[in-house]
Amino acid sequence: MSDSLRDQYLIPSQPYYRAVHDEVTLYEAAYSVRMPVMLKGPTGCGKTRFVEYMAWKLQKPLITVACNEDMTASDLVGRFLLDANGTRWQDGPLTVAARIGAICYLDEVVEARQDTTVVIHPLTDHRRVLPLEKKGELVSAHPDFQIVISYNPGYQSLMKDLKQSTKQRFGALDFDYPKPEIEAEIIAHESGIGKDLADKLAQIAQRSRNLKGHGLDEGISTRLLVYAGQLVAKGIDAQAACRMALVRPLTDDPDMRDTLDAAINTYF
Amino acid sequence: MSDSLRDQYLIPSQPYYRAVHDEVTLYEAAYSVRMPVMLKGPTGCGKTRFVEYMAWKLQKPLITVACNEDMTASDLVGRFLLDANGTRWQDGPLTVAARIGAICYLDEVVEARQDTTVVIHPLTDHRRVLPLEKKGELVSAHPDFQIVISYNPGYQSLMKDLKQSTKQRFGALDFDYPKPEIEAEIIAHESGIGKDLADKLAQIAQRSRNLKGHGLDEGISTRLLVYAGQLVAKGIDAQAACRMALVRPLTDDPDMRDTLDAAINTYF
Amino acid sequence: MSDSLRDQYLIPSQPYYRAVHDEVTLYEAAYSVRMPVMLKGPTGCGKTRFVEYMAWKLQKPLITVACNEDMTASDLVGRFLLDANGTRWQDGPLTVAARIGAICYLDEVVEARQDTTVVIHPLTDHRRVLPLEKKGELVSAHPDFQIVISYNPGYQSLMKDLKQSTKQRFGALDFDYPKPEIEAEIIAHESGIGKDLADKLAQIAQRSRNLKGHGLDEGISTRLLVYAGQLVAKGIDAQAACRMALVRPLTDDPDMRDTLDAAINTYF
Amino acid sequence: MSDSLRDQYLIPSQPYYRAVHDEVTLYEAAYSVRMPVMLKGPTGCGKTRFVEYMAWKLQKPLITVACNEDMTASDLVGRFLLDANGTRWQDGPLTVAARIGAICYLDEVVEARQDTTVVIHPLTDHRRVLPLEKKGELVSAHPDFQIVISYNPGYQSLMKDLKQSTKQRFGALDFDYPKPEIEAEIIAHESGIGKDLADKLAQIAQRSRNLKGHGLDEGISTRLLVYAGQLVAKGIDAQAACRMALVRPLTDDPDMRDTLDAAINTYF
Amino acid sequence: MSDSLRDQYLIPSQPYYRAVHDEVTLYEAAYSVRMPVMLKGPTGCGKTRFVEYMAWKLQKPLITVACNEDMTASDLVGRFLLDANGTRWQDGPLTVAARIGAICYLDEVVEARQDTTVVIHPLTDHRRVLPLEKKGELVSAHPDFQIVISYNPGYQSLMKDLKQSTKQRFGALDFDYPKPEIEAEIIAHESGIGKDLADKLAQIAQRSRNLKGHGLDEGISTRLLVYAGQLVAKGIDAQAACRMALVRPLTDDPDMRDTLDAAINTYF
Amino acid sequence: MSDSLRDQYLIPSQPYYRAVHDEVTLYEAAYSVRMPVMLKGPTGCGKTRFVEYMAWKLQKPLITVACNEDMTASDLVGRFLLDANGTRWQDGPLTVAARIGAICYLDEVVEARQDTTVVIHPLTDHRRVLPLEKKGELVSAHPDFQIVISYNPGYQSLMKDLKQSTKQRFGALDFDYPKPEIEAEIIAHESGIGKDLADKLAQIAQRSRNLKGHGLDEGISTRLLVYAGQLVAKGIDAQAACRMALVRPLTDDPDMRDTLDAAINTYF
């Protein structure tokens, strides 16, 4: 494993991350004992950004895998490829991470087939090994290696949940959308609009989040607020920007749309 | 990536598109910040034509993918092919688009397996990257690259819907069939028949759309109206043309057919 | 694409087809604007024969694909095959048809997986292209190319139906079994029996079709009537011929068989 | 296609077949016009033996395919195999039969996936062709070619039945277990036991068949009777032979077994 | 097929088998006419041992296949493998057995997909052939070849049962756990413990079998009794040995465990 | 099979294992007769550690396989790989274990497809063989070979349970979380915190386990207690450490979290 491979996965510059509670301290302690960590929280609240920030702060490479239902164990671990001289083994992202000592971030891990996730078990207990059964190799994880997974409790259902024997291998950190003052700060920073407008957008989001479970599956995320800010910064009228970036993506229900549009009209 | 590959995907001449609201302005603003865009609306109302028009207007290449249930992540991202000298990687349409800076249009994205769509996530947030996990390459999107998806809310069901974590990565524009005057203008332009006849066809469509949910799954689309006009222009009797192009494709229900035939007889 | 490939798909001699309504004229008009056409009707009523007749009349090659549930997009579009020198692309029947300007007839299209049918979408609107995503080629359809699909509304169910976004890309022609006089004419022509006997067979079929939905899934088709005629022409007793060709294939229900046998005994 | 391939499938010597009704005459007439034939009847009543007999009588090669749920269209039609020089096409049994002019017998066709059976459609109407789509070849059937399928109506269910569009391509012959006198004749001929014993076995079978639908899925088949006869001929006591060959294979229900054992005890 | 292949499958020395009824005589008669045989009975009662014993007694090679749901027809029949010089055919176990004249024992045949089992049909009637459709070869079975299947009626369900057309190809022998005296004899022989202890174990098993269907899915098998005997022979206390070998493997239900533990305490 | 392969799987140093009952003695007796052993118990209670300890004590190599739903028989047994000179067989972990005389530990065996597990049957009775059907080889197990499986009765459901014919091939040992005194000893040893703190953590776990089935799927495992200890040892406040390591991973239910947080506040 050459250093150049490791360098490719280093975060080149400090990502913008606005700390909310003690999450940075807790993560650092967890990393210092290489405890696997689970990040819980709704969509678009900053979990991915947080891992990038921590990887940058700890100066460790970060390998991110977007999990999905079709992902097989081979997609994580590696497979044999056909070559001019027969088959050649190619490490998957989890194996690369274990070899080079990266933080391996499995995004939306509940999407993966429940039983595919068992391949991470030997990496998450005292063994810290990854058996490449197809290759007949037992990879011992690099001392810097750590596993982080993300998890949206809102998706949890009878059909798709992590098994207890997986869950109980992780320390867990809760994430949520930031308080309005902090969220406005983020919107202003990311979209370049003024504090006033950013405050209003944060308050609209606040309202929508109270509708979660009362007609909305999720409230408006910080990401969408930044989109609305960007459109306004490009000269689009605030109401039109909010309709396009905050309301239309969220719901097709006419009553819900009216409710949200009315809320927007209160502010602009 | 050679320029000739890029040129192949440029729209050669201005497509006929009749703007209805502020959709062109909003799209231009969204594109200027490379915001991913979701086009919502019923079948045959002009979403595909709109993307072609915008690609032409912005002078960007356009790569269209008709999504379907069997589409795997590899169909979007690429795969290894066997060659005389072993395996050779071939980029999929999404990867090509990311490399050459095209607008990548995923048509009827709800048809794709919900979890296949997660491969677009890293391309739709601040990262703008596409990890080719099988190849071990991290593609950074070209500055011109943008993702557009289409979505027919009428198909939405418990089984097939986009996940919130996907939806909240897009600004959204609503589309619908145009008002009768504008629709008649389109029919006349596309089929070569006179304004009078085009007006009648547009009014028949109007009536059928009021039956949506009352015996019809969808009303008559603009596309079918153009078909009817074309048949008349070829000398077919208007009633026979309407039966073939507007009624028979839409429904097999005898009562519904009588209702639609009666409406047609009112006009011709 | 050589002419010899095209010639292979030309219908060599005029197929026997007995026109019933204005279907020939309507089809010719539809073909003249290359409108995709959908043929609707019960099994064995002559849809396939009609397409062959029209292909012969228009002097265009005809490529027929019997659709089935296991048919993948690759079966229609093409795939890479392994060769002495690595992989070689082989066009599927839809691609061949698009290149040589054939009429491509997708028989029993509802059998195909609903989402496999989306591959025909770009060929059925103003674009008239077929993207070979795996090969990275965009095939523009030959000016003579047209798509025809067949569809038996009797099979339609909640599980298997065409999507509106597919249906609304086709003009549609209804087919049904011909009236007794015409059907007798067909039976006599195809089996070589006399008009008298042919009339009786056509009347038996008529009776069975009234039982559709009252114990029979379908009535006796024209094809089975021709079989019965052929057996009689070979010296088999009319009752035995009818039992073998009309009753036994249709149903295993003893009451239904008695009813049909009784009807046959009325005539012979 | 060499003659040696054809010879391999000829039935070498006259199979023992005891005609029951007019099935031989009807089949000959059907074959003379190459009408596809469907043999209907319960398990082990002699359908397979009948086809072998007819193939021998007509001096045509016979190719038999035991259908099953996993059978793909490729298993019938053929596929590309990898060779030292790349891929090589290998005809499947249906294609071989079409080329050499064999009778192709698809045994228990309802077992095949309903939609796999559509590949036989173009061979069963006036076209008599088999499109090898993967190879790009259109095989015209040899003039001697005919398709025969078998079908056990007892298996028919909502899930597994032939489609009307398949059924209506066949003339049909009903088969059933022979009358006791004839069945005894068969048992004696096949097992070498005396007429007396054979009569008793045939009568036991008769009784069991009356229990079909009243605790038994099927009655005792002729095949099992021959087994019982063979065991007796090898010196096994008649009651033990009947238990092993007639009762134990048929049912595990204790009451049903008692009933059948009692019936056997009546005779021996 | 060399003799060395055949020798590999011969049972080298007489297996311990304690005959219970007339099963040895009946099997020998069945084998003498090569009648396919089905062994019915609960888990661990000696079916596998019986087949080994008979194969040894008849001096025929034995090929055993543990059936499972994922077993395809190819796993039984054979497949093409890729070689330095292209593809090479490799016989599956059923084909090897047919060629060398082995007894082919399909263990737990209901586990196999119902329709995979149809591949054995042509080997189990008068034809005694195995068509290798993929290879285009028709294997005639060696005169010594016989098929034996095992079957646990307790597993039988609506979803998983043999088809009548499969069942009626076999003579059947019932197996059950032996009577206490005989079972004790077996335990003593296999574990090396004394008759006294063996008697007690056989009586405990007896009791547990009366609980079948009243809280237990199955009673304690002979195999587990031998395990308990072996542990005692190694110096483990009888109660602890019974808990480990008889109770814990059988059930997790606390009441059931108490009942069984109490029964054990009665004897030790 | 070289010794170096065997050495790779030896446990290099004595694992920390705190014996609770007579499990070490019972396992040694079972191993001495090579009885297959099943370890039953909840997640994180030390089953894996126990097997490692026994492998170390017996000085036998240990091969561990994390079972999962997608695991095929080939993943256990081996497969052909493509090589420069055609195909090459590669043993799977079960085959390697059988050859080198390892203890083969199948972790969470209920996760494997029920019928995949039948491949271990011939290794778990008197035969002690593993047929490599695809390779045509019959592997006789090395005299040291033994199979161990683990099993969490809490996961048992109608859909996923071992078959009786599998269960009755194993002696079974029950495992549970250790008593508070012993568990505290373990926590202190593994995390380096003092006895006092460890006692408190063990008592918190005790409380949570009483909630199993009353709002919690599982109680807090020993593993999570060690995590909490490690965080405290790194300077994290005890309450925050318990929240991150004990509560957040276990449940998302707000009431349950309050109950657990309250319990924690009682101790710290």
Coordinates of N, CA, C and O in Angstrom, one line a residue, chain A residues 196-260:
Chain A
D196 N -30.3 38.7 7.8 CA -31.8 38.9 7.8 C -32.5 37.8 7.1 O -33.4 37.1 7.7
L197 N -32.2 37.7 5.9 CA -32.8 36.7 5.0 C -32.6 35.3 5.5 O -33.5 34.5 5.6
A198 N -31.3 35.1 6.0 CA -31.0 33.8 6.5 C -31.8 33.4 7.7 O -32.3 32.3 7.9
D199 N -32.1 34.4 8.6 CA -32.9 34.2 9.7 C -34.3 33.7 9.3 O -34.9 32.8 9.9
K200 N -34.8 34.4 8.3 CA -36.2 34.1 7.9 C -36.2 32.7 7.3 O -37.2 31.9 7.7
L201 N -35.3 32.3 6.6 CA -35.3 31.0 6.0 C -35.2 29.9 7.1 O -35.9 28.9 7.1
A202 N -34.4 30.2 8.1 CA -34.2 29.2 9.2 C -35.5 29.1 10.0 O -35.9 28.0 10.5
Q203 N -36.3 30.2 10.1 CA -37.6 30.2 10.8 C -38.6 29.4 10.0 O -39.4 28.7 10.6
I204 N -38.6 29.6 8.7 CA -39.5 28.8 7.8 C -39.2 27.3 8.0 O -40.1 26.5 8.2
A205 N -37.9 26.9 8.0 CA -37.6 25.5 8.2 C -38.1 25.0 9.5 O -38.7 23.9 9.6
Q206 N -37.9 25.8 10.6 CA -38.4 25.5 11.9 C -39.9 25.1 11.9 O -40.3 24.0 12.4
R207 N -40.7 25.9 11.2 CA -42.1 25.6 11.1 C -42.4 24.3 10.4 O -43.2 23.5 10.8
S208 N -41.6 24.1 9.3 CA -41.9 22.9 8.5 C -41.5 21.6 9.3 O -42.2 20.6 9.2
R209 N -40.5 21.7 10.2 CA -40.1 20.6 11.0 C -41.2 20.2 12.0 O -41.3 19.0 12.5
N210 N -42.0 21.2 12.4 CA -43.1 20.8 13.3 C -44.2 20.0 12.6 O -45.1 19.5 13.3
L211 N -44.2 20.1 11.3 CA -45.2 19.3 10.5 C -44.7 17.9 10.2 O -45.5 17.1 9.7
K212 N -43.5 17.5 10.6 CA -43.1 16.2 10.4 C -44.0 15.2 11.2 O -44.3 15.4 12.4
G213 N -44.5 14.3 10.4 CA -45.4 13.3 11.1 C -46.9 13.8 11.0 O -47.8 13.1 11.3
H214 N -47.1 15.1 10.6 CA -48.4 15.6 10.4 C -48.6 16.0 9.0 O -49.1 17.1 8.7
G215 N -48.2 15.2 8.1 CA -48.4 15.4 6.7 C -47.1 15.5 5.9 O -47.0 15.4 4.7
L216 N -46.0 15.7 6.6 CA -44.7 15.7 6.0 C -43.8 14.6 6.5 O -43.9 14.3 7.7
D217 N -43.1 13.9 5.6 CA -42.2 12.8 6.1 C -41.0 13.4 6.8 O -40.5 12.8 7.7
E218 N -40.5 14.5 6.3 CA -39.4 15.1 6.8 C -39.6 16.6 6.7 O -40.3 17.1 5.9
G219 N -39.0 17.4 7.6 CA -39.0 18.9 7.5 C -38.0 19.3 6.4 O -37.2 18.5 5.9
I220 N -37.9 20.6 6.2 CA -36.9 21.2 5.3 C -35.5 21.1 5.8 O -35.3 21.4 7.0
S221 N -34.6 20.5 5.1 CA -33.2 20.3 5.6 C -32.4 21.6 5.4 O -32.8 22.5 4.6
T222 N -31.3 21.7 6.1 CA -30.4 22.8 6.0 C -29.9 22.9 4.5 O -29.8 24.0 4.0
R223 N -29.7 21.8 3.9 CA -29.2 21.8 2.5 C -30.2 22.6 1.6 O -29.8 23.4 0.8
L224 N -31.5 22.3 1.7 CA -32.5 23.0 0.9 C -32.5 24.5 1.2 O -32.7 25.4 0.3
L225 N -32.3 24.9 2.5 CA -32.3 26.3 2.8 C -31.1 27.0 2.1 O -31.2 28.1 1.7
V226 N -30.0 26.3 2.1 CA -28.8 26.9 1.4 C -29.2 27.1 -0.1 O -28.8 28.1 -0.7
Y227 N -29.9 26.1 -0.7 CA -30.3 26.2 -2.1 C -31.2 27.5 -2.3 O -31.0 28.2 -3.2
A228 N -32.1 27.7 -1.4 CA -33.0 28.8 -1.5 C -32.2 30.1 -1.4 O -32.4 31.0 -2.2
G229 N -31.3 30.1 -0.5 CA -30.4 31.3 -0.4 C -29.6 31.5 -1.7 O -29.5 32.7 -2.1
Q230 N -29.1 30.5 -2.3 CA -28.3 30.6 -3.5 C -29.1 31.2 -4.6 O -28.7 32.0 -5.4
L231 N -30.4 30.8 -4.7 CA -31.3 31.3 -5.8 C -31.5 32.8 -5.6 O -31.5 33.6 -6.6
V232 N -31.8 33.2 -4.4 CA -32.0 34.6 -4.1 C -30.7 35.4 -4.4 O -30.8 36.5 -5.0
A233 N -29.6 34.8 -4.0 CA -28.3 35.5 -4.3 C -28.1 35.7 -5.8 O -27.4 36.5 -6.3
K234 N -28.8 34.8 -6.6 CA -28.7 34.9 -8.1 C -29.8 35.8 -8.7 O -30.0 35.9 -9.9
G235 N -30.5 36.5 -7.8 CA -31.5 37.5 -8.3 C -32.9 37.0 -8.4 O -33.8 37.7 -8.8
I236 N -33.2 35.7 -8.0 CA -34.5 35.2 -8.0 C -35.3 35.8 -6.9 O -34.8 35.9 -5.7
D237 N -36.6 36.1 -7.1 CA -37.5 36.6 -6.1 C -37.6 35.6 -4.9 O -37.6 34.4 -5.2
A238 N -37.6 36.1 -3.7 CA -37.6 35.2 -2.5 C -38.7 34.1 -2.5 O -38.5 32.9 -2.2
Q239 N -39.9 34.6 -2.8 CA -41.0 33.6 -2.8 C -40.8 32.5 -3.9 O -41.0 31.3 -3.6
A240 N -40.4 32.9 -5.1 CA -40.2 31.9 -6.1 C -39.1 31.0 -5.7 O -39.1 29.7 -6.0
A241 N -38.0 31.5 -5.2 CA -36.9 30.7 -4.7 C -37.3 29.7 -3.7 O -36.9 28.5 -3.7
C242 N -38.1 30.1 -2.7 CA -38.6 29.2 -1.7 C -39.5 28.1 -2.3 O -39.4 27.0 -1.9
R243 N -40.4 28.5 -3.2 CA -41.2 27.5 -3.8 C -40.4 26.4 -4.5 O -40.6 25.2 -4.3
M244 N -39.4 26.9 -5.3 CA -38.6 25.9 -6.0 C -37.6 25.1 -5.1 O -37.5 23.9 -5.3
A245 N -37.1 25.7 -4.1 CA -36.0 25.0 -3.3 C -36.6 24.4 -2.1 O -36.0 23.4 -1.6
L246 N -37.7 24.9 -1.5 CA -38.1 24.4 -0.2 C -39.4 23.6 -0.3 O -39.6 22.6 0.4
V247 N -40.4 24.0 -1.1 CA -41.7 23.4 -1.1 C -41.9 22.3 -2.2 O -42.2 21.2 -1.8
R248 N -41.6 22.6 -3.4 CA -41.8 21.6 -4.5 C -41.0 20.3 -4.3 O -41.6 19.3 -4.6
P249 N -39.8 20.4 -3.8 CA -39.1 19.1 -3.7 C -39.7 18.2 -2.6 O -39.5 17.0 -2.6
L250 N -40.3 18.9 -1.6 CA -40.7 18.2 -0.3 C -41.9 17.4 -0.5 O -42.0 16.3 0.1
T251 N -42.9 17.9 -1.1 CA -44.3 17.3 -1.1 C -45.1 17.6 -2.4 O -44.9 18.7 -3.0
D252 N -45.9 16.7 -2.7 CA -46.9 16.9 -3.9 C -48.3 17.1 -3.3 O -49.2 17.3 -4.1
D253 N -48.5 17.1 -2.0 CA -49.8 17.2 -1.4 C -50.2 18.7 -1.5 O -49.5 19.6 -1.0
P254 N -51.4 19.0 -2.2 CA -51.8 20.4 -2.4 C -52.0 21.1 -1.1 O -51.6 22.3 -0.9
D255 N -52.6 20.5 -0.1 CA -52.8 21.2 1.2 C -51.5 21.5 1.9 O -51.3 22.6 2.4
M256 N -50.6 20.6 1.9 CA -49.3 20.8 2.5 C -48.6 21.9 1.8 O -47.9 22.7 2.4
R257 N -48.7 21.9 0.5 CA -48.0 23.0 -0.3 C -48.6 24.3 0.1 O -47.9 25.3 0.2
D258 N -50.0 24.4 0.2 CA -50.6 25.7 0.6 C -50.1 26.1 1.9 O -49.7 27.3 2.1
T259 N -50.0 25.2 2.9 CA -49.6 25.5 4.2 C -48.2 26.1 4.2 O -47.9 27.1 4.8
L260 N -47.3 25.4 3.4 CA -45.9 25.9 3.4 C -45.8 27.2 2.7 O -45.1 28.1 3.1

